[in-house]
Short mmCIF file of C-alpha atoms in Angstrom, two decimals:
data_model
loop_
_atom_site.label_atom_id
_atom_site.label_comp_id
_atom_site.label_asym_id
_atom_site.label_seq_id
_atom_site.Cartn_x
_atom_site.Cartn_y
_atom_site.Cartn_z
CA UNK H 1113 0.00 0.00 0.00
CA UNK H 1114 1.02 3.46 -0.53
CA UNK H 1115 -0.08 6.42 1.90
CA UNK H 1116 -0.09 10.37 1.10
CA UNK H 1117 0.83 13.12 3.43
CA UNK H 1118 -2.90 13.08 4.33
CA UNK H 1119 -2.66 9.64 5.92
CA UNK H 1120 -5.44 8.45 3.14
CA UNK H 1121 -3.65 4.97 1.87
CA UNK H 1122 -4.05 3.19 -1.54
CA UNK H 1123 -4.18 -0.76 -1.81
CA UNK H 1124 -1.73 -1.74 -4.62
CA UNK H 1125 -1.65 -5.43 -4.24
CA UNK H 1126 -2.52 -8.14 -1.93
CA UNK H 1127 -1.24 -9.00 1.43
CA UNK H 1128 -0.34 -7.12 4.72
CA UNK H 1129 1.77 -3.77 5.74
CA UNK H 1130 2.04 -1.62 8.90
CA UNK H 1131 1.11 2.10 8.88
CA UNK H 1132 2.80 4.88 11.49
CA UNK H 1133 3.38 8.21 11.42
CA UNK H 1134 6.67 10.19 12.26
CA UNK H 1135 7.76 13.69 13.02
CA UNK H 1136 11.27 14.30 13.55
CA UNK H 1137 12.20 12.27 16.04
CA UNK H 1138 8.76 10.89 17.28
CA UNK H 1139 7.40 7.91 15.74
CA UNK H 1140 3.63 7.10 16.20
CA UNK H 1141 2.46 3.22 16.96
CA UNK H 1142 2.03 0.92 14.32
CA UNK H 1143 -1.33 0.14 12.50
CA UNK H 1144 -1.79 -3.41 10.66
CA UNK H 1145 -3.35 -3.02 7.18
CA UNK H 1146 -4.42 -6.08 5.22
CA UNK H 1147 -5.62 -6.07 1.10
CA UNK H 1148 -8.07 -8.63 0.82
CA UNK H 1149 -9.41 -10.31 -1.75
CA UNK H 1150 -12.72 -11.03 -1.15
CA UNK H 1151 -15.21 -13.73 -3.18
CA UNK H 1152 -17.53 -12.18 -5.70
CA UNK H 1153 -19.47 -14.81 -7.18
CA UNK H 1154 -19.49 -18.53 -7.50
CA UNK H 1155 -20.38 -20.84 -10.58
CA UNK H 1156 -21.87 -24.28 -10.67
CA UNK H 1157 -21.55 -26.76 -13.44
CA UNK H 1158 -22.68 -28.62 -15.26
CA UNK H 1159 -25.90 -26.15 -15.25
CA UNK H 1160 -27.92 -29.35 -16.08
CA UNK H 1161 -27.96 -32.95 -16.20
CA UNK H 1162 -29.89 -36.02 -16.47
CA UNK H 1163 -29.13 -39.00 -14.69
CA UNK H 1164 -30.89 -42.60 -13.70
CA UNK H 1165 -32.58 -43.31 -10.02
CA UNK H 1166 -29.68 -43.93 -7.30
CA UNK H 1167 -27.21 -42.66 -10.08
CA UNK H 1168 -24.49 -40.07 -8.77
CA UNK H 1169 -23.47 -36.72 -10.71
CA UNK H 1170 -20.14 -34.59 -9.85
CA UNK H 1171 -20.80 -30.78 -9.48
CA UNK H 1172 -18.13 -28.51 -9.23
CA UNK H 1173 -18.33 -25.13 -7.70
CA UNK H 1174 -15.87 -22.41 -9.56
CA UNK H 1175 -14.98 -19.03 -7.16
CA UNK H 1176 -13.94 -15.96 -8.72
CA UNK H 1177 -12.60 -13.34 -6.54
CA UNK H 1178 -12.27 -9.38 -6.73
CA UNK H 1179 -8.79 -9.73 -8.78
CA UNK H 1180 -10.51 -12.02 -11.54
CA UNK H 1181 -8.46 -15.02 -10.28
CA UNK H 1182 -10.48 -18.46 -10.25
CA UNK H 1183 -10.43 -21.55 -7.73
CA UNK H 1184 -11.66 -24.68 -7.62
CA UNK H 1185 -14.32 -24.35 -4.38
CA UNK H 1186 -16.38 -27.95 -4.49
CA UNK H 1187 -14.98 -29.07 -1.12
CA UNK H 1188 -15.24 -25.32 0.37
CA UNK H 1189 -18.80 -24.06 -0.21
CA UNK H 1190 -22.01 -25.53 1.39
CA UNK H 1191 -24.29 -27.47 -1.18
CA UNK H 1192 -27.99 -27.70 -1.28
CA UNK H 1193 -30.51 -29.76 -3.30
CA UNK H 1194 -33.56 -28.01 -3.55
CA UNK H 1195 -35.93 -31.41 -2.92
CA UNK H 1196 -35.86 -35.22 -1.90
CA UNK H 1197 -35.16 -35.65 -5.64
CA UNK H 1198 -31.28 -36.09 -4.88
CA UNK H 1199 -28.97 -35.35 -2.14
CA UNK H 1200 -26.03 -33.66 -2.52
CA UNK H 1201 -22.60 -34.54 -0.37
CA UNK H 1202 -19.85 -31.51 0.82
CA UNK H 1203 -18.25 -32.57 -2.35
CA UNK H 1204 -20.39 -31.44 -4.80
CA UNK H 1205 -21.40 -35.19 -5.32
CA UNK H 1206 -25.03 -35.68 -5.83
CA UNK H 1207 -26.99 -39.13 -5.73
CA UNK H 1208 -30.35 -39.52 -7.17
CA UNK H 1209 -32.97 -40.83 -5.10
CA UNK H 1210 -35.12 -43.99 -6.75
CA UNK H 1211 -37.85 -41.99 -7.99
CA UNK H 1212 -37.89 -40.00 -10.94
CA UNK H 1213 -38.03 -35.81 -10.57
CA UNK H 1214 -36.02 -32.60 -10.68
CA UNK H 1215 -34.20 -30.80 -8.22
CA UNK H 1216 -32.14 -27.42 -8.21
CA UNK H 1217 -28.62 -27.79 -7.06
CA UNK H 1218 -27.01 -24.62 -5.66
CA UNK H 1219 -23.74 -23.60 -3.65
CA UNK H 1220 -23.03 -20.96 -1.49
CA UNK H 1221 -19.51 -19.23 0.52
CA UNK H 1222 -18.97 -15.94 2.70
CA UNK H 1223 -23.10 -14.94 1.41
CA UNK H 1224 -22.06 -15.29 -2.20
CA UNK H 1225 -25.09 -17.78 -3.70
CA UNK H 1226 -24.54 -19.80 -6.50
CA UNK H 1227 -26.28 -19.91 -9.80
CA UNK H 1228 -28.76 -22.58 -9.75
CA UNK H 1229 -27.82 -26.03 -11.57
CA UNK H 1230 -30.63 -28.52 -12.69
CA UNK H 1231 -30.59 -31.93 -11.71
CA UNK H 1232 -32.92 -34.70 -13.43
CA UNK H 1233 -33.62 -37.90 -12.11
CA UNK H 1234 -35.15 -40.08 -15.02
CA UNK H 1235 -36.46 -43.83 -15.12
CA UNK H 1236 -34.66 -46.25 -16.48
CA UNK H 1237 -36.82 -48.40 -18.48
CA UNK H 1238 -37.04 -46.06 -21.51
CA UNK H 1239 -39.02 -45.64 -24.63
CA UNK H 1240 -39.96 -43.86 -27.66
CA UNK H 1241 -43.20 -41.57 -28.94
CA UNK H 1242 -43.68 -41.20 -32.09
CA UNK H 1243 -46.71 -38.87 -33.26
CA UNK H 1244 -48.94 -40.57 -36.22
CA UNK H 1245 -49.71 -37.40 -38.77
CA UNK H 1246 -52.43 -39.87 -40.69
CA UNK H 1247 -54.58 -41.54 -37.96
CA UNK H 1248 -54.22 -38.79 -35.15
CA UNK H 1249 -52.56 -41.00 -32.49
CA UNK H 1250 -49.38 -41.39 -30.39
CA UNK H 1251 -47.37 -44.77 -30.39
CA UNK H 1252 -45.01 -45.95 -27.42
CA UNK H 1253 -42.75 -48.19 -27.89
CA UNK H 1254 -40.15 -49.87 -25.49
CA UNK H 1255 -36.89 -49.47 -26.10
CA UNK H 1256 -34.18 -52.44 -25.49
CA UNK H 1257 -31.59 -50.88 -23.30
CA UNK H 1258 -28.62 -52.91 -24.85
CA UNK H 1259 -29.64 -52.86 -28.54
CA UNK H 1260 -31.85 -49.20 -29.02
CA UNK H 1261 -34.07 -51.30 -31.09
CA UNK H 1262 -38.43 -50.33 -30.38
CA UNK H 1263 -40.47 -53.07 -29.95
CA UNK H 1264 -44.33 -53.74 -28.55
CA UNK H 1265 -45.44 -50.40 -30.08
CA UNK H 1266 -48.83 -49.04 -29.80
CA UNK H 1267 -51.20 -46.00 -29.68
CA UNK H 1268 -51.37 -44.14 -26.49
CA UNK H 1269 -52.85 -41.47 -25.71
CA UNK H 1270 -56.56 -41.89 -26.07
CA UNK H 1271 -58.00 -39.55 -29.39
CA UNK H 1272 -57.67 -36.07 -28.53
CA UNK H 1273 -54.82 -35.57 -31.16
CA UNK H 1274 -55.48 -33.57 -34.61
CA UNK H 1275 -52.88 -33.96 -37.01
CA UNK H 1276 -49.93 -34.09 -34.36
CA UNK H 1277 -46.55 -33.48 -35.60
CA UNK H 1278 -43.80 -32.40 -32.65
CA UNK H 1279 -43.40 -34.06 -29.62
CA UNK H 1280 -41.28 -33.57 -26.47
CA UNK H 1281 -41.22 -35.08 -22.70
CA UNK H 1282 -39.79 -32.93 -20.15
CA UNK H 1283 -36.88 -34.21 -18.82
CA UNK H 1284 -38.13 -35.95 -15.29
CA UNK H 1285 -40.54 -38.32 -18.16
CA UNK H 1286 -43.69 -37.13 -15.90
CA UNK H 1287 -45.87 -34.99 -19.03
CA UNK H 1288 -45.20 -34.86 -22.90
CA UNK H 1289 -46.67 -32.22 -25.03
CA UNK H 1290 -47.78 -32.96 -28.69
CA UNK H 1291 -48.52 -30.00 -31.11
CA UNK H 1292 -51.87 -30.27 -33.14
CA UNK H 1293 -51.46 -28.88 -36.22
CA UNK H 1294 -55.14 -28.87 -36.98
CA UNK H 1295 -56.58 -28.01 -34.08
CA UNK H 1296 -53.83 -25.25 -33.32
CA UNK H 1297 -53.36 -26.34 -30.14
CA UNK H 1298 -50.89 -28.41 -28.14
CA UNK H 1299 -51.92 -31.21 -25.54
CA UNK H 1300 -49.93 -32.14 -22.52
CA UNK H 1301 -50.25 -35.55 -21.18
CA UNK H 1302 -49.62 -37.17 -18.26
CA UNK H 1303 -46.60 -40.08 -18.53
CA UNK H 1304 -47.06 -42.75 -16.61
CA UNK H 1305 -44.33 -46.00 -15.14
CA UNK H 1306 -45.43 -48.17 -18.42
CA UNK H 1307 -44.43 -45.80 -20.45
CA UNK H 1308 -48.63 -45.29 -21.70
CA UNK H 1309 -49.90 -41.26 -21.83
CA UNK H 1310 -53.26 -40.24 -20.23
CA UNK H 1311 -55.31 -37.52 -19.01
CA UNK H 1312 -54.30 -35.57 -22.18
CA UNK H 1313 -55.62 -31.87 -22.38
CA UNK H 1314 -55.46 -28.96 -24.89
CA UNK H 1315 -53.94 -25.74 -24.14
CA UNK H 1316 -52.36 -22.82 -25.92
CA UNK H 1317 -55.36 -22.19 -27.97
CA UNK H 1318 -54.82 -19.70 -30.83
CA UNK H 1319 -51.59 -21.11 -32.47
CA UNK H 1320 -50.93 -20.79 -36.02
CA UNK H 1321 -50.23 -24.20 -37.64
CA UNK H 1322 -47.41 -25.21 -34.75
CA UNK H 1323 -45.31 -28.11 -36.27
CA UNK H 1324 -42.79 -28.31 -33.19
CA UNK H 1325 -42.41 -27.88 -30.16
CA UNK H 1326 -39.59 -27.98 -27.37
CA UNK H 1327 -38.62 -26.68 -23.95
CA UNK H 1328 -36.19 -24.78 -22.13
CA UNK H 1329 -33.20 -26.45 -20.68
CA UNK H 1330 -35.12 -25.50 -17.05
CA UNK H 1331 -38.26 -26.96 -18.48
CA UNK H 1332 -40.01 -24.25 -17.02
CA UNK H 1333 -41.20 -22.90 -20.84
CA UNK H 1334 -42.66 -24.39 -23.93
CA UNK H 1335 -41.53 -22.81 -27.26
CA UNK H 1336 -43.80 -23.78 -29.97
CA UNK H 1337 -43.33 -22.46 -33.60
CA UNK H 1338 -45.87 -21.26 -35.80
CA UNK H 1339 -46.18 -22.25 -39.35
CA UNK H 1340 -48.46 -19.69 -40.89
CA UNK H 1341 -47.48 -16.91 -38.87
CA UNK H 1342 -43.77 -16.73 -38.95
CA UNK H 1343 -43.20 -16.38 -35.28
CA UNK H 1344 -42.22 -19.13 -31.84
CA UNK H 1345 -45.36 -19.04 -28.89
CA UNK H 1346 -43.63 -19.58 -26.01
CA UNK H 1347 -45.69 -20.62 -22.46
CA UNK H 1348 -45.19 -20.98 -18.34
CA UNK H 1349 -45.07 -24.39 -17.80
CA UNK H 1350 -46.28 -25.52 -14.32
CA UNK H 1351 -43.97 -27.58 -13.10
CA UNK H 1352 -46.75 -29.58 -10.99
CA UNK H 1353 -49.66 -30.77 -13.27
CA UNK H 1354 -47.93 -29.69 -16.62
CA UNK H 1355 -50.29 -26.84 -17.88
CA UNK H 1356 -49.00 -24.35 -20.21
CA UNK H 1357 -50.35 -20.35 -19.09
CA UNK H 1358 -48.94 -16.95 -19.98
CA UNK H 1359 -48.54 -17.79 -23.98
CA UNK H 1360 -46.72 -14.89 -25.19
CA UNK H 1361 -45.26 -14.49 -29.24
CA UNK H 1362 -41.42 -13.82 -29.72
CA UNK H 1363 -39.03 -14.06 -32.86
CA UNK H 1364 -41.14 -11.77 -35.22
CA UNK H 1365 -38.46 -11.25 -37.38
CA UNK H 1366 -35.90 -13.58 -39.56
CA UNK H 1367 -38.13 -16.63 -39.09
CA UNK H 1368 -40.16 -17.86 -42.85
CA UNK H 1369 -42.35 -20.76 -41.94
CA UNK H 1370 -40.42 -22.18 -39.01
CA UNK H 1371 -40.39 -25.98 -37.87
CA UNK H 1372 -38.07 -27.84 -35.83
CA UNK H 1373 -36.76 -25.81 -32.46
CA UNK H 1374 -34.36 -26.77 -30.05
CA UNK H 1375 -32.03 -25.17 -27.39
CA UNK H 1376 -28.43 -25.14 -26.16
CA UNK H 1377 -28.20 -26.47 -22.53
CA UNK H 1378 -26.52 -23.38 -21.70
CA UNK H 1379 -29.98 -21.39 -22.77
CA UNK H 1380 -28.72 -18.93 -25.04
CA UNK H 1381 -29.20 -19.99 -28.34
CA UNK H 1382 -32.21 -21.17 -29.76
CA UNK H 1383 -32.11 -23.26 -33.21
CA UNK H 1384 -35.27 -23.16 -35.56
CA UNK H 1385 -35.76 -24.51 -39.21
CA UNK H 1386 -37.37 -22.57 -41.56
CA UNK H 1387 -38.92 -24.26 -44.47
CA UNK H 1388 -39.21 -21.79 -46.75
CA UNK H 1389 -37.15 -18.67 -47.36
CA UNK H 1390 -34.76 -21.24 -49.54
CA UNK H 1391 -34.18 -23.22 -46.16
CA UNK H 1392 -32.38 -22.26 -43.07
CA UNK H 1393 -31.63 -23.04 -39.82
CA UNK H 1394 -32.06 -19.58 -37.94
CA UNK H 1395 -29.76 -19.23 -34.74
CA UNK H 1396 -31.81 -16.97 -32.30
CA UNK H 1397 -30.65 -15.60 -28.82
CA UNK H 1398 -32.32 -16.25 -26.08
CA UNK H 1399 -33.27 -13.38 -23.58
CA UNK H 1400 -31.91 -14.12 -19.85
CA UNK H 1401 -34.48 -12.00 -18.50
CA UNK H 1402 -37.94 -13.75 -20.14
CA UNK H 1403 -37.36 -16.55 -22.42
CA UNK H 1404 -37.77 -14.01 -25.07
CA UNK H 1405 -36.27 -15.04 -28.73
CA UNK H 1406 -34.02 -12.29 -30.94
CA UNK H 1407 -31.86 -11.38 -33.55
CA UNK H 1408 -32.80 -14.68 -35.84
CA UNK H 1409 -30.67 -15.16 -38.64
CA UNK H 1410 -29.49 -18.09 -40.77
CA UNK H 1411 -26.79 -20.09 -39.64
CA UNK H 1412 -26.84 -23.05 -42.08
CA UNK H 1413 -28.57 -23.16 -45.46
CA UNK H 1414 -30.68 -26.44 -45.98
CA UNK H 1415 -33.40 -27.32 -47.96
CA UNK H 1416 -36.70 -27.73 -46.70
CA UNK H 1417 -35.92 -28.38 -43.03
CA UNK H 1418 -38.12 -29.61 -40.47
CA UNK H 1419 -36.52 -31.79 -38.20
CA UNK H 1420 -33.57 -30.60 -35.61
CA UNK H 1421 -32.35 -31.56 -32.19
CA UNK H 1422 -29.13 -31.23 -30.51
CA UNK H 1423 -27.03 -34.37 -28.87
CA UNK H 1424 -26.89 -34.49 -25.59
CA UNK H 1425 -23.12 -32.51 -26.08
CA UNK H 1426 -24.81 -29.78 -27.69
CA UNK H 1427 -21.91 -30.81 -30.17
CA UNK H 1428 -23.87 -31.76 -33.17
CA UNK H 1429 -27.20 -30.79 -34.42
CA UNK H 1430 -29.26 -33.26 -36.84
CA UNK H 1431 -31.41 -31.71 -39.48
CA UNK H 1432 -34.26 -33.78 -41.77
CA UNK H 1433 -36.50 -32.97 -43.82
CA UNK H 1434 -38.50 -32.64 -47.54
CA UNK H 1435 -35.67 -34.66 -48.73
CA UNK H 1436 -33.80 -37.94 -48.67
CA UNK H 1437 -31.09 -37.05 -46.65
CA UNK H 1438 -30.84 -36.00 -42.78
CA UNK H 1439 -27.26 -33.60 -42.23
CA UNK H 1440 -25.81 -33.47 -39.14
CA UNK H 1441 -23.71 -30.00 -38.58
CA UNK H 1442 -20.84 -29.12 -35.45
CA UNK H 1443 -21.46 -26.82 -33.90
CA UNK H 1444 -19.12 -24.12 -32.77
CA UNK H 1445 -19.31 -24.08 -28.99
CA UNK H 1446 -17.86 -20.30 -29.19
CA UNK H 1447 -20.19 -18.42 -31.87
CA UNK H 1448 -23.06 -21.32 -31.97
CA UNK H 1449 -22.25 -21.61 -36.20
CA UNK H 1450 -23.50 -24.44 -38.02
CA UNK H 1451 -21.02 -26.60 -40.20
CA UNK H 1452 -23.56 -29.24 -42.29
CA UNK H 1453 -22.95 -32.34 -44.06
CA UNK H 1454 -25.01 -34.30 -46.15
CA UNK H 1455 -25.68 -37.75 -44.08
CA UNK H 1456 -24.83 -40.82 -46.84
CA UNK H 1457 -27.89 -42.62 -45.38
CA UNK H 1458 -30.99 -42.12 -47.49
CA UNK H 1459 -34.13 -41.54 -45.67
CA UNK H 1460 -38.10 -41.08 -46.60
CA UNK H 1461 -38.89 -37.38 -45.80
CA UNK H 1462 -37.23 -37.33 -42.41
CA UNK H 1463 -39.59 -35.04 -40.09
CA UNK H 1464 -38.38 -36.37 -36.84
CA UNK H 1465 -34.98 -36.68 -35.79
CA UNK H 1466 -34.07 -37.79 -32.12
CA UNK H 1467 -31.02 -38.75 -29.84
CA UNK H 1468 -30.90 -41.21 -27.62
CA UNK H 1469 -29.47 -39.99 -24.07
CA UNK H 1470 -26.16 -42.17 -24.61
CA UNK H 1471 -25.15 -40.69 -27.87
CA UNK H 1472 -24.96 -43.91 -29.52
CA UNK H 1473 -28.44 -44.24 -31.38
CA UNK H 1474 -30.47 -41.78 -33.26
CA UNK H 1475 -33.63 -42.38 -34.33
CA UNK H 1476 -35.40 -40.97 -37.53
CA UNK H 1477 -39.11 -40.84 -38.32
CA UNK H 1478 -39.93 -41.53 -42.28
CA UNK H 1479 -43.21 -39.60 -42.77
CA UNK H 1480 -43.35 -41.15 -46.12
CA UNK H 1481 -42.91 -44.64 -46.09
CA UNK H 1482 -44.54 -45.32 -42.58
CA UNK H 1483 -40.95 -46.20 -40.65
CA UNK H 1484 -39.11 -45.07 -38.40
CA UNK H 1485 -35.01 -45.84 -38.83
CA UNK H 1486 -32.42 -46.68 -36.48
CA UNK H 1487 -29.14 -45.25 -36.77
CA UNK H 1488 -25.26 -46.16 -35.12
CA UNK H 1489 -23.56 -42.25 -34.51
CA UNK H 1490 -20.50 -42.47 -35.90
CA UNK H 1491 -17.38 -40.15 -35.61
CA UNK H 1492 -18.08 -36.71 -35.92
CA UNK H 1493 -21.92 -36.95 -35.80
CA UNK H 1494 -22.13 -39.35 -39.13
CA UNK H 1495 -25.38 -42.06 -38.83
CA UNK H 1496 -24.82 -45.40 -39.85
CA UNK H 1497 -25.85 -48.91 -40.30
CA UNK H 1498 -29.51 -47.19 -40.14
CA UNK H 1499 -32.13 -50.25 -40.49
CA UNK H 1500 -36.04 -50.03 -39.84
CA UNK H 1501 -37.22 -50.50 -36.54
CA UNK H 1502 -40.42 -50.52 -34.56
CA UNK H 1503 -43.86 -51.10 -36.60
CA UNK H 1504 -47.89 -50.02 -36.60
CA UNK H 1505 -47.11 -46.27 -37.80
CA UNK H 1506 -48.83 -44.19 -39.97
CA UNK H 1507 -47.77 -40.79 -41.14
CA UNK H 1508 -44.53 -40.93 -38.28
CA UNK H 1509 -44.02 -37.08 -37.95
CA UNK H 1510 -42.04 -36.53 -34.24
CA UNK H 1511 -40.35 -38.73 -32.40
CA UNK H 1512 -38.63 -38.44 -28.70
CA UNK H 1513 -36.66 -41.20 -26.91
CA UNK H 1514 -36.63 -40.69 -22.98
#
């Protein structure tokens, strides 16, 4: 520290001094002065995860302090797991409880709180949905754990469904939403332990043609995007019975018939196809403050795209669609760019692409030949060895694997 003939002194790095005072001969006491450097805000990652019951997941708690520096603070901070959903040990180390849920995993040091981290706890036996465009149903089908391939499929869902196309299950597997593109609504179901949908209701009346659907990383929103009128409706999901309320319209601009939607896990970028407009994929940012979508511009030039999703990296995004071929494009993990390439596979108007949780298996849904393929993921994103799997659809549109 430094000190000026007023006695006012200046920190100029960290650590300790004394302070005294002289005049001529006399020399005042000594005064300790220390430079601190205090905590100013602490970051948990990953910010979300998915894991099965009884299942453990590593967080790690980053400190930054006043100078910039970082350290590693997992052992040093006080964790907390918002519900019964998981426990969380003074490591950082969380274990999932046996049942299936979601729980918010937060740290805190010296009064500096964490951001929040979400943890899902999802069953194990899983399966696929698949929405039928042509008879207005839902199939389920299980999937073999070891293999990926569907078998016992059949409708679920009871007949509330007009023309559904997108599907999505939040990420504890309790509700699924399917858009109606006739009926311009979407329904949310509950998901039951078998795997079977009920108690399906309508909501978010006064949609536009919605093709797709997704949610947030949080699952506390529902994006939905609007065919005929250019723009994403995006809803308050209730976290307790699944009900959508509070639809608001966002992304007014850069979007020309949009389709397929999905999000980073980080929640900043939003991904929609466009089918017309020559075909895009738009990249959109996503508002921290709402949920709100802006500044949507093409990323990666495509024809006629309808179907995208994101691995579970967020490394590689898959795009199908009014052609015979499904592309699968890195993604740069710095600007959120799209690099495509052509898949060799050939496909039968792919309008449902999704990933299985392992990154091994993706899963395509032919609207035009009444299949749905199965897929190996090869290096760098490539699908091969795709073969037909499953049976009984008609019109296969979405698919989702829990």
């Amino acid at each position: 520290a430094t000190i000026d003939g007023n006695g006012l002194a200046t920190a100029i790095a960290i650590g300790s001094t004394s302070i005294h005072a002289t005049d001529g001969d006399i020399s005042s006491n000594s005064a300790a002065m220390a430079v601190d450097n205090p905590l100013v805000s602490i970051a948990v990652t990953p910010t979300s995860a998915t894991i099965a019951p009884s299942a453990t997941q590593q967080f790690t708690a980053t400190g930054t302090y006043s100078n910039n520096a970082t350290l590693n603070l997992s052992s040093a901070v006080t964790w907390n797991s918002s519900s019964a959903t998981a426990t969380i040990d003074a490591n950082g180390l969380a274990t999932a409880s046996t049942s299936a849920g979601v729980t918010s995993i937060s740290a805190s040091a010296d009064s500096i709180i964490s951001n929040t981290a979400s943890l899902t706890v999802a069953s194990v036996e899983n399966y696929a949905y698949v929405t039928n465009r042509n008879n207005n149903s839902v199939s389920y089908c299980l999937v073999n754990s070891t293999t990926g391939v569907l078998s016992n499929c059949a409708a679920t869902g009871g007949s509330s469904f007009s023309f559904p196309t997108g599907i999505i299950l939040n990420a504890a597997h309790t509700f699924a939403y399917i858009t109606n593109l006739n009926g311009d609504t979407v329904s949310y179901c509950a998901v039951n332990s078998n795997g079977t949908l009920s108690n399906c209701q309508t909501a978010a009346s006064g949609l536009a043609s919605p093709y797709a659907l997704t949610l947030n990383p949080a699952g506390t929103k529902l994006y939905v995007t609007n065919y005929n009128a250019n723009n994403v409706t995006y809803c308050t999901v209730n976290q307790s019975n699944g009900s959508l309320s509070a639809c608001i319209n966002t992304a007014s601009t850069g979007l020309i018939s949009p389709v397929g939607i999905v999000f980073n896990s980080a929640n900043t970028l939003a991904y929609i196809a466009n089918y017309n407009g020559g075909g895009y994929v738009a990249r959109c940012t996503v508002s921290q403050m709402d949920g709100a979508l802006s500044d949507c511009s093409s990323t990666a030039s495509i024809t006629r795209p309808v179907a995208l999703t994101l691995n579970p990296a967020g490394t590689i995004a898959y795009v199908g669609g009014n052609t015979s071929k499904v592309y699968y494009c890195a993604v740069n993990q710095s600007t959120g760019a799209l690099t495509c390439t052509a898949n060799s596979q050939t496909f039968s108007l792919a309008y449902g692409v999704s990933v299985n949780l392992a990154n091994t298996i993706a899963y395509i849904a032919n609207l035009a030949n009444d299949t749905v393929s199965q897929c190996t993921i090869g290096p760098g994103g490539m699908l091969t060895s795709c073969a037909a799997t499953g049976s009984g659809f008609l019109g296969p549109f979405g698919i989702t694997v829990n």
